[in-house]
Amino acid sequence: MEKFANLTPKEIVAYLDEYIIGQNEAKKVVAIALRNRYRRLKLPKEIQDEIMPKNILMMGSTGVGKTEIARRMAKIMGLPFIKVEASKYTEVGFVGRDVESMVRDLVIASINLVKEEYRLKNAEDIEKYVLDKIVQKLIPPLPKGASEQKIEEYEKTASKMKMRVEKGEMDSLKIEIETPKRSLEIDDSNMPAEFIKVQETIAKVFVTSKENPRKEVTIKEAKEILKIEASEALLDMESIKQEGLKRAESSGIIFIDEIDKVAVSSKSQGRQDPSKEGVQRDLLPIVEGSVVNTKYGSIKTDHILFIAAGAFSLSKPSDLIAELQGRFPLRVELDSLDEEALYKILTQTKNSILRQYEALLGVEEVTLKFDEEAIRALAYYSQKANEKTEDIGARRLHTVVEQVLEDISFKAEKYQGEVVSITKELVKEKLEEIVANVDMARYIL
């Protein structure tokens, strides 16, 4: 991920353009926010502490690209990143996940990110460890006091065996190895800080009280099991945890989707859900900056970047509590998708849904060919379905394309070795009646 750390805002937008059509303002705001993460870390420590992240609120109907922008952000950053849904959290005192658990999830994601970087840096050592362990199982060690000739012969045999194992020639052969101890994993996302260490102590008792179980596995399976053992043996896990905690604190990003689901609309009648406003009030200190205890240590949230997103179809941003609104100073509204935008999503995005289906059916030796007019028709009927039923944006393309290709996909063996053309007439035949009938469209599409 290091190669992405120094991307300029223009380069970030160019990357996002490969996957997301339009939404230039949202891409620009996000790109600047990402670049500012890099800029801040290059400054002296005393200035770093003063520069707070400018949190972002993205507004727009479902399927216009809010979540996709977040998903692609995770792909291009060497920064700790998680996506959560606000609707999954409850006020403290209610049954469910409390909002502090999102910070704990970020720490875990950050540690996993650092661990993977360390694994890549130490890939050669890990590979050597695995090969040596397997060869030791395949060739009995020499007795003490063996002659130099025997030692030389042993080393030649071991070298040849190592090459065969490395090439995969021995993958089907079975050997007996010790499998790693399984730690007692308990979800501590809602556990009070004072109980986290108690839980870890109990888990250690369970783990250390048992010997490593021995198991007969193929060499192919052994390679994967021994990689885990090698990582534990060769990597400094304590340093990895501390680095992960540090990165989460200084450059972590939390994307909170469905923030509108915890807004309390002023238009709604009757009794309000007391948990909604409670979630906002619990979220406020985390976004403002507070200390959250995790099993890896405490973390300050002052410099975590929060990006919230919501459709705001039944509420509006002003329905959030005023203090929380103030913590999201940057606001961007995403455009609804028209027919032309849907057409571009089908034709111009990298790994578009059409390319995905071409690849999937290619496995069955079926060659799909989409006529230009057919693609235009897919965009047209998707837009009509969005107008007549709920507007779900680009997600409608998935149901529409699936409806057109369903029979071909089901009977793929019938078309093996053939080129199957998707024409405008076929699209019309499959979709026109459904889209015309609102009730049917609501049920099928």
PDB file of N, CA and C in Angstrom, residues 169-267:
ATOM      1  N   GLU A 169       5.552 -30.028  -5.953  1.00  0.00           N
ATOM      2  CA  GLU A 169       5.547 -31.428  -6.402  1.00  0.00           C
ATOM      3  C   GLU A 169       5.126 -32.392  -5.289  1.00  0.00           C
ATOM      4  N   MET A 170       5.253 -31.952  -4.032  1.00  0.00           N
ATOM      5  CA  MET A 170       4.946 -32.822  -2.889  1.00  0.00           C
ATOM      6  C   MET A 170       3.639 -32.449  -2.201  1.00  0.00           C
ATOM      7  N   ASP A 171       2.864 -31.537  -2.806  1.00  0.00           N
ATOM      8  CA  ASP A 171       1.690 -30.975  -2.126  1.00  0.00           C
ATOM      9  C   ASP A 171       0.678 -32.011  -1.642  1.00  0.00           C
ATOM     10  N   SER A 172       0.531 -33.109  -2.349  1.00  0.00           N
ATOM     11  CA  SER A 172      -0.495 -34.101  -1.986  1.00  0.00           C
ATOM     12  C   SER A 172      -0.037 -35.055  -0.877  1.00  0.00           C
ATOM     13  N   LEU A 173       1.267 -35.067  -0.590  1.00  0.00           N
ATOM     14  CA  LEU A 173       1.803 -35.959   0.443  1.00  0.00           C
ATOM     15  C   LEU A 173       1.366 -35.462   1.816  1.00  0.00           C
ATOM     16  N   LYS A 174       1.086 -36.413   2.743  1.00  0.00           N
ATOM     17  CA  LYS A 174       0.621 -36.029   4.079  1.00  0.00           C
ATOM     18  C   LYS A 174       1.753 -36.121   5.104  1.00  0.00           C
ATOM     19  N   ILE A 175       1.757 -35.141   6.019  1.00  0.00           N
ATOM     20  CA  ILE A 175       2.714 -35.136   7.131  1.00  0.00           C
ATOM     21  C   ILE A 175       1.956 -34.773   8.400  1.00  0.00           C
ATOM     22  N   GLU A 176       2.570 -35.073   9.540  1.00  0.00           N
ATOM     23  CA  GLU A 176       1.947 -34.739  10.825  1.00  0.00           C
ATOM     24  C   GLU A 176       2.631 -33.505  11.401  1.00  0.00           C
ATOM     25  N   ILE A 177       1.834 -32.494  11.726  1.00  0.00           N
ATOM     26  CA  ILE A 177       2.404 -31.267  12.299  1.00  0.00           C
ATOM     27  C   ILE A 177       1.582 -30.843  13.506  1.00  0.00           C
ATOM     28  N   GLU A 178       2.167 -29.949  14.296  1.00  0.00           N
ATOM     29  CA  GLU A 178       1.436 -29.362  15.414  1.00  0.00           C
ATOM     30  C   GLU A 178       0.647 -28.176  14.883  1.00  0.00           C
ATOM     31  N   THR A 179      -0.654 -28.160  15.166  1.00  0.00           N
ATOM     32  CA  THR A 179      -1.476 -27.025  14.732  1.00  0.00           C
ATOM     33  C   THR A 179      -1.439 -25.959  15.816  1.00  0.00           C
ATOM     34  N   PRO A 180      -1.548 -24.676  15.426  1.00  0.00           N
ATOM     35  CA  PRO A 180      -1.454 -23.595  16.420  1.00  0.00           C
ATOM     36  C   PRO A 180      -2.571 -23.681  17.452  1.00  0.00           C
ATOM     37  N   LYS A 181      -2.262 -23.243  18.665  1.00  0.00           N
ATOM     38  CA  LYS A 181      -3.296 -23.168  19.692  1.00  0.00           C
ATOM     39  C   LYS A 181      -4.320 -22.125  19.305  1.00  0.00           C
ATOM     40  N   ARG A 182      -5.562 -22.429  19.575  1.00  0.00           N
ATOM     41  CA  ARG A 182      -6.618 -21.457  19.290  1.00  0.00           C
ATOM     42  C   ARG A 182      -6.889 -20.635  20.540  1.00  0.00           C
ATOM     43  N   SER A 183      -6.800 -19.346  20.379  1.00  0.00           N
ATOM     44  CA  SER A 183      -7.109 -18.489  21.512  1.00  0.00           C
ATOM     45  C   SER A 183      -8.617 -18.422  21.703  1.00  0.00           C
ATOM     46  N   LEU A 184      -9.021 -18.171  22.945  1.00  0.00           N
ATOM     47  CA  LEU A 184     -10.442 -18.060  23.243  1.00  0.00           C
ATOM     48  C   LEU A 184     -10.894 -16.663  22.873  1.00  0.00           C
ATOM     49  N   GLU A 185     -11.518 -16.512  21.717  1.00  0.00           N
ATOM     50  CA  GLU A 185     -11.929 -15.195  21.229  1.00  0.00           C
ATOM     51  C   GLU A 185     -13.323 -14.858  21.724  1.00  0.00           C
ATOM     52  N   ILE A 186     -13.429 -13.747  22.445  1.00  0.00           N
ATOM     53  CA  ILE A 186     -14.727 -13.270  22.924  1.00  0.00           C
ATOM     54  C   ILE A 186     -14.907 -11.859  22.405  1.00  0.00           C
ATOM     55  N   ASP A 187     -16.099 -11.553  21.939  1.00  0.00           N
ATOM     56  CA  ASP A 187     -16.371 -10.210  21.421  1.00  0.00           C
ATOM     57  C   ASP A 187     -16.349  -9.229  22.584  1.00  0.00           C
ATOM     58  N   ASP A 188     -15.314  -8.363  22.604  1.00  0.00           N
ATOM     59  CA  ASP A 188     -15.217  -7.406  23.714  1.00  0.00           C
ATOM     60  C   ASP A 188     -15.577  -5.997  23.265  1.00  0.00           C
ATOM     61  N   SER A 189     -16.266  -5.870  22.118  1.00  0.00           N
ATOM     62  CA  SER A 189     -16.556  -4.542  21.573  1.00  0.00           C
ATOM     63  C   SER A 189     -17.435  -3.717  22.501  1.00  0.00           C
ATOM     64  N   ASN A 190     -18.255  -4.389  23.330  1.00  0.00           N
ATOM     65  CA  ASN A 190     -19.114  -3.661  24.268  1.00  0.00           C
ATOM     66  C   ASN A 190     -18.703  -3.904  25.715  1.00  0.00           C
ATOM     67  N   MET A 191     -17.527  -4.488  25.916  1.00  0.00           N
ATOM     68  CA  MET A 191     -17.092  -4.841  27.261  1.00  0.00           C
ATOM     69  C   MET A 191     -16.435  -3.647  27.939  1.00  0.00           C
ATOM     70  N   PRO A 192     -16.808  -3.339  29.174  1.00  0.00           N
ATOM     71  CA  PRO A 192     -16.153  -2.241  29.895  1.00  0.00           C
ATOM     72  C   PRO A 192     -14.649  -2.471  29.976  1.00  0.00           C
ATOM     73  N   ALA A 193     -13.904  -1.382  29.973  1.00  0.00           N
ATOM     74  CA  ALA A 193     -12.440  -1.464  29.913  1.00  0.00           C
ATOM     75  C   ALA A 193     -11.859  -2.308  31.033  1.00  0.00           C
ATOM     76  N   GLU A 194     -12.444  -2.214  32.252  1.00  0.00           N
ATOM     77  CA  GLU A 194     -11.865  -2.948  33.379  1.00  0.00           C
ATOM     78  C   GLU A 194     -12.005  -4.459  33.246  1.00  0.00           C
ATOM     79  N   PHE A 195     -12.927  -4.932  32.368  1.00  0.00           N
ATOM     80  CA  PHE A 195     -13.121  -6.359  32.195  1.00  0.00           C
ATOM     81  C   PHE A 195     -12.291  -6.942  31.045  1.00  0.00           C
ATOM     82  N   ILE A 196     -11.746  -6.070  30.186  1.00  0.00           N
ATOM     83  CA  ILE A 196     -11.026  -6.561  29.013  1.00  0.00           C
ATOM     84  C   ILE A 196      -9.804  -7.385  29.424  1.00  0.00           C
ATOM     85  N   LYS A 197      -9.021  -6.889  30.399  1.00  0.00           N
ATOM     86  CA  LYS A 197      -7.829  -7.617  30.839  1.00  0.00           C
ATOM     87  C   LYS A 197      -8.189  -8.923  31.539  1.00  0.00           C
ATOM     88  N   VAL A 198      -9.318  -8.912  32.268  1.00  0.00           N
ATOM     89  CA  VAL A 198      -9.773 -10.140  32.924  1.00  0.00           C
ATOM     90  C   VAL A 198     -10.094 -11.193  31.871  1.00  0.00           C
ATOM     91  N   GLN A 199     -10.774 -10.758  30.797  1.00  0.00           N
ATOM     92  CA  GLN A 199     -11.126 -11.672  29.712  1.00  0.00           C
ATOM     93  C   GLN A 199      -9.876 -12.261  29.065  1.00  0.00           C
ATOM     94  N   GLU A 200      -8.848 -11.402  28.855  1.00  0.00           N
ATOM     95  CA  GLU A 200      -7.604 -11.881  28.240  1.00  0.00           C
ATOM     96  C   GLU A 200      -6.892 -12.894  29.141  1.00  0.00           C
ATOM     97  N   THR A 201      -6.913 -12.662  30.458  1.00  0.00           N
ATOM     98  CA  THR A 201      -6.275 -13.582  31.409  1.00  0.00           C
ATOM     99  C   THR A 201      -6.947 -14.947  31.367  1.00  0.00           C
ATOM    100  N   ILE A 202      -8.293 -14.935  31.355  1.00  0.00           N
ATOM    101  CA  ILE A 202      -9.059 -16.192  31.284  1.00  0.00           C
ATOM    102  C   ILE A 202      -8.726 -16.926  29.995  1.00  0.00           C
ATOM    103  N   ALA A 203      -8.667 -16.176  28.875  1.00  0.00           N
ATOM    104  CA  ALA A 203      -8.363 -16.776  27.571  1.00  0.00           C
ATOM    105  C   ALA A 203      -6.990 -17.443  27.579  1.00  0.00           C
ATOM    106  N   LYS A 204      -5.999 -16.771  28.226  1.00  0.00           N
ATOM    107  CA  LYS A 204      -4.645 -17.338  28.279  1.00  0.00           C
ATOM    108  C   LYS A 204      -4.613 -18.646  29.065  1.00  0.00           C
ATOM    109  N   VAL A 205      -5.425 -18.710  30.143  1.00  0.00           N
ATOM    110  CA  VAL A 205      -5.490 -19.929  30.954  1.00  0.00           C
ATOM    111  C   VAL A 205      -5.989 -21.092  30.119  1.00  0.00           C
ATOM    112  N   PHE A 206      -7.040 -20.833  29.335  1.00  0.00           N
ATOM    113  CA  PHE A 206      -7.602 -21.877  28.474  1.00  0.00           C
ATOM    114  C   PHE A 206      -6.594 -22.336  27.433  1.00  0.00           C
ATOM    115  N   VAL A 207      -5.851 -21.375  26.882  1.00  0.00           N
ATOM    116  CA  VAL A 207      -4.913 -21.702  25.798  1.00  0.00           C
ATOM    117  C   VAL A 207      -3.692 -22.444  26.315  1.00  0.00           C
ATOM    118  N   THR A 208      -3.082 -21.916  27.392  1.00  0.00           N
ATOM    119  CA  THR A 208      -1.833 -22.496  27.870  1.00  0.00           C
ATOM    120  C   THR A 208      -2.040 -23.830  28.582  1.00  0.00           C
ATOM    121  N   SER A 209      -3.291 -24.128  28.955  1.00  0.00           N
ATOM    122  CA  SER A 209      -3.549 -25.382  29.650  1.00  0.00           C
ATOM    123  C   SER A 209      -3.555 -26.577  28.704  1.00  0.00           C
ATOM    124  N   LYS A 210      -3.511 -26.330  27.404  1.00  0.00           N
ATOM    125  CA  LYS A 210      -3.537 -27.416  26.428  1.00  0.00           C
ATOM    126  C   LYS A 210      -2.260 -27.421  25.598  1.00  0.00           C
ATOM    127  N   GLU A 211      -1.828 -28.609  25.239  1.00  0.00           N
ATOM    128  CA  GLU A 211      -0.699 -28.707  24.318  1.00  0.00           C
ATOM    129  C   GLU A 211      -1.193 -28.490  22.896  1.00  0.00           C
ATOM    130  N   ASN A 212      -0.250 -28.119  22.039  1.00  0.00           N
ATOM    131  CA  ASN A 212      -0.625 -27.964  20.637  1.00  0.00           C
ATOM    132  C   ASN A 212      -1.114 -29.304  20.079  1.00  0.00           C
ATOM    133  N   PRO A 213      -2.323 -29.354  19.530  1.00  0.00           N
ATOM    134  CA  PRO A 213      -2.799 -30.620  18.970  1.00  0.00           C
ATOM    135  C   PRO A 213      -2.035 -30.982  17.693  1.00  0.00           C
ATOM    136  N   ARG A 214      -1.765 -32.292  17.528  1.00  0.00           N
ATOM    137  CA  ARG A 214      -1.079 -32.758  16.332  1.00  0.00           C
ATOM    138  C   ARG A 214      -2.115 -33.229  15.323  1.00  0.00           C
ATOM    139  N   LYS A 215      -1.816 -32.963  14.050  1.00  0.00           N
ATOM    140  CA  LYS A 215      -2.795 -33.281  13.013  1.00  0.00           C
ATOM    141  C   LYS A 215      -2.078 -33.702  11.729  1.00  0.00           C
ATOM    142  N   GLU A 216      -2.657 -34.697  11.046  1.00  0.00           N
ATOM    143  CA  GLU A 216      -2.093 -35.122   9.762  1.00  0.00           C
ATOM    144  C   GLU A 216      -2.752 -34.314   8.650  1.00  0.00           C
ATOM    145  N   VAL A 217      -1.947 -33.597   7.887  1.00  0.00           N
ATOM    146  CA  VAL A 217      -2.456 -32.744   6.805  1.00  0.00           C
ATOM    147  C   VAL A 217      -1.580 -32.918   5.575  1.00  0.00           C
ATOM    148  N   THR A 218      -2.088 -32.481   4.428  1.00  0.00           N
ATOM    149  CA  THR A 218      -1.257 -32.494   3.215  1.00  0.00           C
ATOM    150  C   THR A 218      -0.212 -31.391   3.330  1.00  0.00           C
ATOM    151  N   ILE A 219       0.848 -31.520   2.564  1.00  0.00           N
ATOM    152  CA  ILE A 219       1.904 -30.500   2.597  1.00  0.00           C
ATOM    153  C   ILE A 219       1.357 -29.145   2.138  1.00  0.00           C
ATOM    154  N   LYS A 220       0.408 -29.179   1.198  1.00  0.00           N
ATOM    155  CA  LYS A 220      -0.218 -27.925   0.748  1.00  0.00           C
ATOM    156  C   LYS A 220      -0.909 -27.223   1.908  1.00  0.00           C
ATOM    157  N   GLU A 221      -1.637 -27.983   2.722  1.00  0.00           N
ATOM    158  CA  GLU A 221      -2.308 -27.410   3.895  1.00  0.00           C
ATOM    159  C   GLU A 221      -1.288 -26.990   4.946  1.00  0.00           C
ATOM    160  N   ALA A 222      -0.239 -27.803   5.089  1.00  0.00           N
ATOM    161  CA  ALA A 222       0.800 -27.508   6.085  1.00  0.00           C
ATOM    162  C   ALA A 222       1.477 -26.170   5.817  1.00  0.00           C
ATOM    163  N   LYS A 223       1.669 -25.854   4.545  1.00  0.00           N
ATOM    164  CA  LYS A 223       2.304 -24.573   4.181  1.00  0.00           C
ATOM    165  C   LYS A 223       1.536 -23.396   4.774  1.00  0.00           C
ATOM    166  N   GLU A 224       0.203 -23.438   4.661  1.00  0.00           N
ATOM    167  CA  GLU A 224      -0.620 -22.339   5.169  1.00  0.00           C
ATOM    168  C   GLU A 224      -0.612 -22.298   6.695  1.00  0.00           C
ATOM    169  N   ILE A 225      -0.702 -23.467   7.327  1.00  0.00           N
ATOM    170  CA  ILE A 225      -0.699 -23.525   8.795  1.00  0.00           C
ATOM    171  C   ILE A 225       0.637 -23.025   9.342  1.00  0.00           C
ATOM    172  N   LEU A 226       1.717 -23.451   8.698  1.00  0.00           N
ATOM    173  CA  LEU A 226       3.052 -23.074   9.174  1.00  0.00           C
ATOM    174  C   LEU A 226       3.367 -21.598   8.915  1.00  0.00           C
ATOM    175  N   LYS A 227       2.695 -20.992   7.936  1.00  0.00           N
ATOM    176  CA  LYS A 227       2.876 -19.547   7.710  1.00  0.00           C
ATOM    177  C   LYS A 227       2.416 -18.760   8.932  1.00  0.00           C
ATOM    178  N   ILE A 228       1.305 -19.211   9.533  1.00  0.00           N
ATOM    179  CA  ILE A 228       0.794 -18.548  10.735  1.00  0.00           C
ATOM    180  C   ILE A 228       1.800 -18.715  11.872  1.00  0.00           C
ATOM    181  N   GLU A 229       2.300 -19.940  12.013  1.00  0.00           N
ATOM    182  CA  GLU A 229       3.302 -20.218  13.060  1.00  0.00           C
ATOM    183  C   GLU A 229       4.557 -19.380  12.826  1.00  0.00           C
ATOM    184  N   ALA A 230       4.970 -19.283  11.565  1.00  0.00           N
ATOM    185  CA  ALA A 230       6.175 -18.510  11.228  1.00  0.00           C
ATOM    186  C   ALA A 230       5.992 -17.040  11.565  1.00  0.00           C
ATOM    187  N   SER A 231       4.801 -16.515  11.260  1.00  0.00           N
ATOM    188  CA  SER A 231       4.516 -15.100  11.554  1.00  0.00           C
ATOM    189  C   SER A 231       4.632 -14.838  13.048  1.00  0.00           C
ATOM    190  N   GLU A 232       4.058 -15.744  13.850  1.00  0.00           N
ATOM    191  CA  GLU A 232       4.118 -15.580  15.306  1.00  0.00           C
ATOM    192  C   GLU A 232       5.560 -15.675  15.805  1.00  0.00           C
ATOM    193  N   ALA A 233       6.346 -16.557  15.185  1.00  0.00           N
ATOM    194  CA  ALA A 233       7.721 -16.787  15.640  1.00  0.00           C
ATOM    195  C   ALA A 233       8.680 -15.683  15.199  1.00  0.00           C
ATOM    196  N   LEU A 234       8.497 -15.179  13.984  1.00  0.00           N
ATOM    197  CA  LEU A 234       9.470 -14.247  13.396  1.00  0.00           C
ATOM    198  C   LEU A 234       9.111 -12.772  13.581  1.00  0.00           C
ATOM    199  N   LEU A 235       7.814 -12.485  13.708  1.00  0.00           N
ATOM    200  CA  LEU A 235       7.405 -11.083  13.793  1.00  0.00           C
ATOM    201  C   LEU A 235       7.282 -10.649  15.249  1.00  0.00           C
ATOM    202  N   ASP A 236       7.626  -9.407  15.500  1.00  0.00           N
ATOM    203  CA  ASP A 236       7.508  -8.832  16.832  1.00  0.00           C
ATOM    204  C   ASP A 236       6.073  -8.339  17.013  1.00  0.00           C
ATOM    205  N   MET A 237       5.210  -9.210  17.555  1.00  0.00           N
ATOM    206  CA  MET A 237       3.781  -8.894  17.634  1.00  0.00           C
ATOM    207  C   MET A 237       3.503  -7.693  18.532  1.00  0.00           C
ATOM    208  N   GLU A 238       4.312  -7.514  19.576  1.00  0.00           N
ATOM    209  CA  GLU A 238       4.090  -6.372  20.469  1.00  0.00           C
ATOM    210  C   GLU A 238       4.341  -5.059  19.724  1.00  0.00           C
ATOM    211  N   SER A 239       5.414  -5.023  18.923  1.00  0.00           N
ATOM    212  CA  SER A 239       5.710  -3.812  18.127  1.00  0.00           C
ATOM    213  C   SER A 239       4.620  -3.569  17.096  1.00  0.00           C
ATOM    214  N   ILE A 240       4.106  -4.651  16.505  1.00  0.00           N
ATOM    215  CA  ILE A 240       3.034  -4.532  15.513  1.00  0.00           C
ATOM    216  C   ILE A 240       1.788  -3.930  16.151  1.00  0.00           C
ATOM    217  N   LYS A 241       1.448  -4.399  17.341  1.00  0.00           N
ATOM    218  CA  LYS A 241       0.261  -3.883  18.048  1.00  0.00           C
ATOM    219  C   LYS A 241       0.424  -2.402  18.376  1.00  0.00           C
ATOM    220  N   GLN A 242       1.617  -2.023  18.845  1.00  0.00           N
ATOM    221  CA  GLN A 242       1.851  -0.619  19.195  1.00  0.00           C
ATOM    222  C   GLN A 242       1.817   0.276  17.961  1.00  0.00           C
ATOM    223  N   GLU A 243       2.401  -0.218  16.850  1.00  0.00           N
ATOM    224  CA  GLU A 243       2.381   0.544  15.596  1.00  0.00           C
ATOM    225  C   GLU A 243       0.949   0.670  15.074  1.00  0.00           C
ATOM    226  N   GLY A 244       0.182  -0.416  15.179  1.00  0.00           N
ATOM    227  CA  GLY A 244      -1.210  -0.387  14.742  1.00  0.00           C
ATOM    228  C   GLY A 244      -2.028   0.601  15.543  1.00  0.00           C
ATOM    229  N   LEU A 245      -1.811   0.631  16.842  1.00  0.00           N
ATOM    230  CA  LEU A 245      -2.516   1.570  17.723  1.00  0.00           C
ATOM    231  C   LEU A 245      -2.158   3.007  17.365  1.00  0.00           C
ATOM    232  N   LYS A 246      -0.868   3.233  17.106  1.00  0.00           N
ATOM    233  CA  LYS A 246      -0.386   4.572  16.753  1.00  0.00           C
ATOM    234  C   LYS A 246      -0.987   5.044  15.424  1.00  0.00           C
ATOM    235  N   ARG A 247      -1.021   4.145  14.429  1.00  0.00           N
ATOM    236  CA  ARG A 247      -1.570   4.535  13.118  1.00  0.00           C
ATOM    237  C   ARG A 247      -3.061   4.825  13.190  1.00  0.00           C
ATOM    238  N   ALA A 248      -3.794   3.991  13.939  1.00  0.00           N
ATOM    239  CA  ALA A 248      -5.236   4.220  14.084  1.00  0.00           C
ATOM    240  C   ALA A 248      -5.484   5.587  14.697  1.00  0.00           C
ATOM    241  N   GLU A 249      -4.656   5.958  15.672  1.00  0.00           N
ATOM    242  CA  GLU A 249      -4.830   7.225  16.379  1.00  0.00           C
ATOM    243  C   GLU A 249      -4.462   8.424  15.516  1.00  0.00           C
ATOM    244  N   SER A 250      -3.387   8.307  14.730  1.00  0.00           N
ATOM    245  CA  SER A 250      -2.879   9.469  13.988  1.00  0.00           C
ATOM    246  C   SER A 250      -3.447   9.599  12.580  1.00  0.00           C
ATOM    247  N   SER A 251      -3.875   8.474  11.969  1.00  0.00           N
ATOM    248  CA  SER A 251      -4.322   8.586  10.577  1.00  0.00           C
ATOM    249  C   SER A 251      -5.485   7.670  10.222  1.00  0.00           C
ATOM    250  N   GLY A 252      -6.205   7.187  11.234  1.00  0.00           N
ATOM    251  CA  GLY A 252      -7.351   6.313  10.979  1.00  0.00           C
ATOM    252  C   GLY A 252      -8.529   7.047  10.358  1.00  0.00           C
ATOM    253  N   ILE A 253      -9.340   6.312   9.615  1.00  0.00           N
ATOM    254  CA  ILE A 253     -10.535   6.881   8.975  1.00  0.00           C
ATOM    255  C   ILE A 253     -11.721   5.968   9.245  1.00  0.00           C
ATOM    256  N   ILE A 254     -12.816   6.549   9.748  1.00  0.00           N
ATOM    257  CA  ILE A 254     -14.046   5.796   9.981  1.00  0.00           C
ATOM    258  C   ILE A 254     -15.143   6.366   9.087  1.00  0.00           C
ATOM    259  N   PHE A 255     -15.705   5.507   8.252  1.00  0.00           N
ATOM    260  CA  PHE A 255     -16.808   5.891   7.361  1.00  0.00           C
ATOM    261  C   PHE A 255     -18.110   5.414   8.007  1.00  0.00           C
ATOM    262  N   ILE A 256     -18.954   6.360   8.398  1.00  0.00           N
ATOM    263  CA  ILE A 256     -20.221   6.031   9.062  1.00  0.00           C
ATOM    264  C   ILE A 256     -21.353   6.169   8.048  1.00  0.00           C
ATOM    265  N   ASP A 257     -21.848   5.046   7.584  1.00  0.00           N
ATOM    266  CA  ASP A 257     -22.953   5.046   6.624  1.00  0.00           C
ATOM    267  C   ASP A 257     -24.291   5.094   7.367  1.00  0.00           C
ATOM    268  N   GLU A 258     -25.336   5.496   6.644  1.00  0.00           N
ATOM    269  CA  GLU A 258     -26.702   5.546   7.175  1.00  0.00           C
ATOM    270  C   GLU A 258     -26.818   6.447   8.403  1.00  0.00           C
ATOM    271  N   ILE A 259     -26.061   7.548   8.422  1.00  0.00           N
ATOM    272  CA  ILE A 259     -26.134   8.481   9.552  1.00  0.00           C
ATOM    273  C   ILE A 259     -27.539   9.071   9.678  1.00  0.00           C
ATOM    274  N   ASP A 260     -28.258   9.134   8.538  1.00  0.00           N
ATOM    275  CA  ASP A 260     -29.620   9.676   8.570  1.00  0.00           C
ATOM    276  C   ASP A 260     -30.585   8.799   9.368  1.00  0.00           C
ATOM    277  N   LYS A 261     -30.228   7.523   9.559  1.00  0.00           N
ATOM    278  CA  LYS A 261     -31.110   6.600  10.277  1.00  0.00           C
ATOM    279  C   LYS A 261     -31.167   6.895  11.772  1.00  0.00           C
ATOM    280  N   VAL A 262     -30.190   7.673  12.274  1.00  0.00           N
ATOM    281  CA  VAL A 262     -30.244   8.038  13.695  1.00  0.00           C
ATOM    282  C   VAL A 262     -30.659   9.499  13.877  1.00  0.00           C
ATOM    283  N   ALA A 263     -31.016  10.178  12.767  1.00  0.00           N
ATOM    284  CA  ALA A 263     -31.551  11.541  12.849  1.00  0.00           C
ATOM    285  C   ALA A 263     -33.015  11.463  13.272  1.00  0.00           C
ATOM    286  N   VAL A 264     -33.440  12.394  14.090  1.00  0.00           N
ATOM    287  CA  VAL A 264     -34.830  12.435  14.564  1.00  0.00           C
ATOM    288  C   VAL A 264     -35.547  13.526  13.787  1.00  0.00           C
ATOM    289  N   SER A 265     -36.392  13.121  12.808  1.00  0.00           N
ATOM    290  CA  SER A 265     -37.062  14.084  11.940  1.00  0.00           C
ATOM    291  C   SER A 265     -38.080  14.908  12.716  1.00  0.00           C
ATOM    292  N   SER A 266     -38.045  16.221  12.473  1.00  0.00           N
ATOM    293  CA  SER A 266     -39.000  17.124  13.125  1.00  0.00           C
ATOM    294  C   SER A 266     -40.418  16.911  12.607  1.00  0.00           C
ATOM    295  N   LYS A 267     -40.554  16.289  11.412  1.00  0.00           N
ATOM    296  CA  LYS A 267     -41.867  16.060  10.798  1.00  0.00           C
ATOM    297  C   LYS A 267     -42.568  14.819  11.342  1.00  0.00           C
TER     298      LYS A 267
END
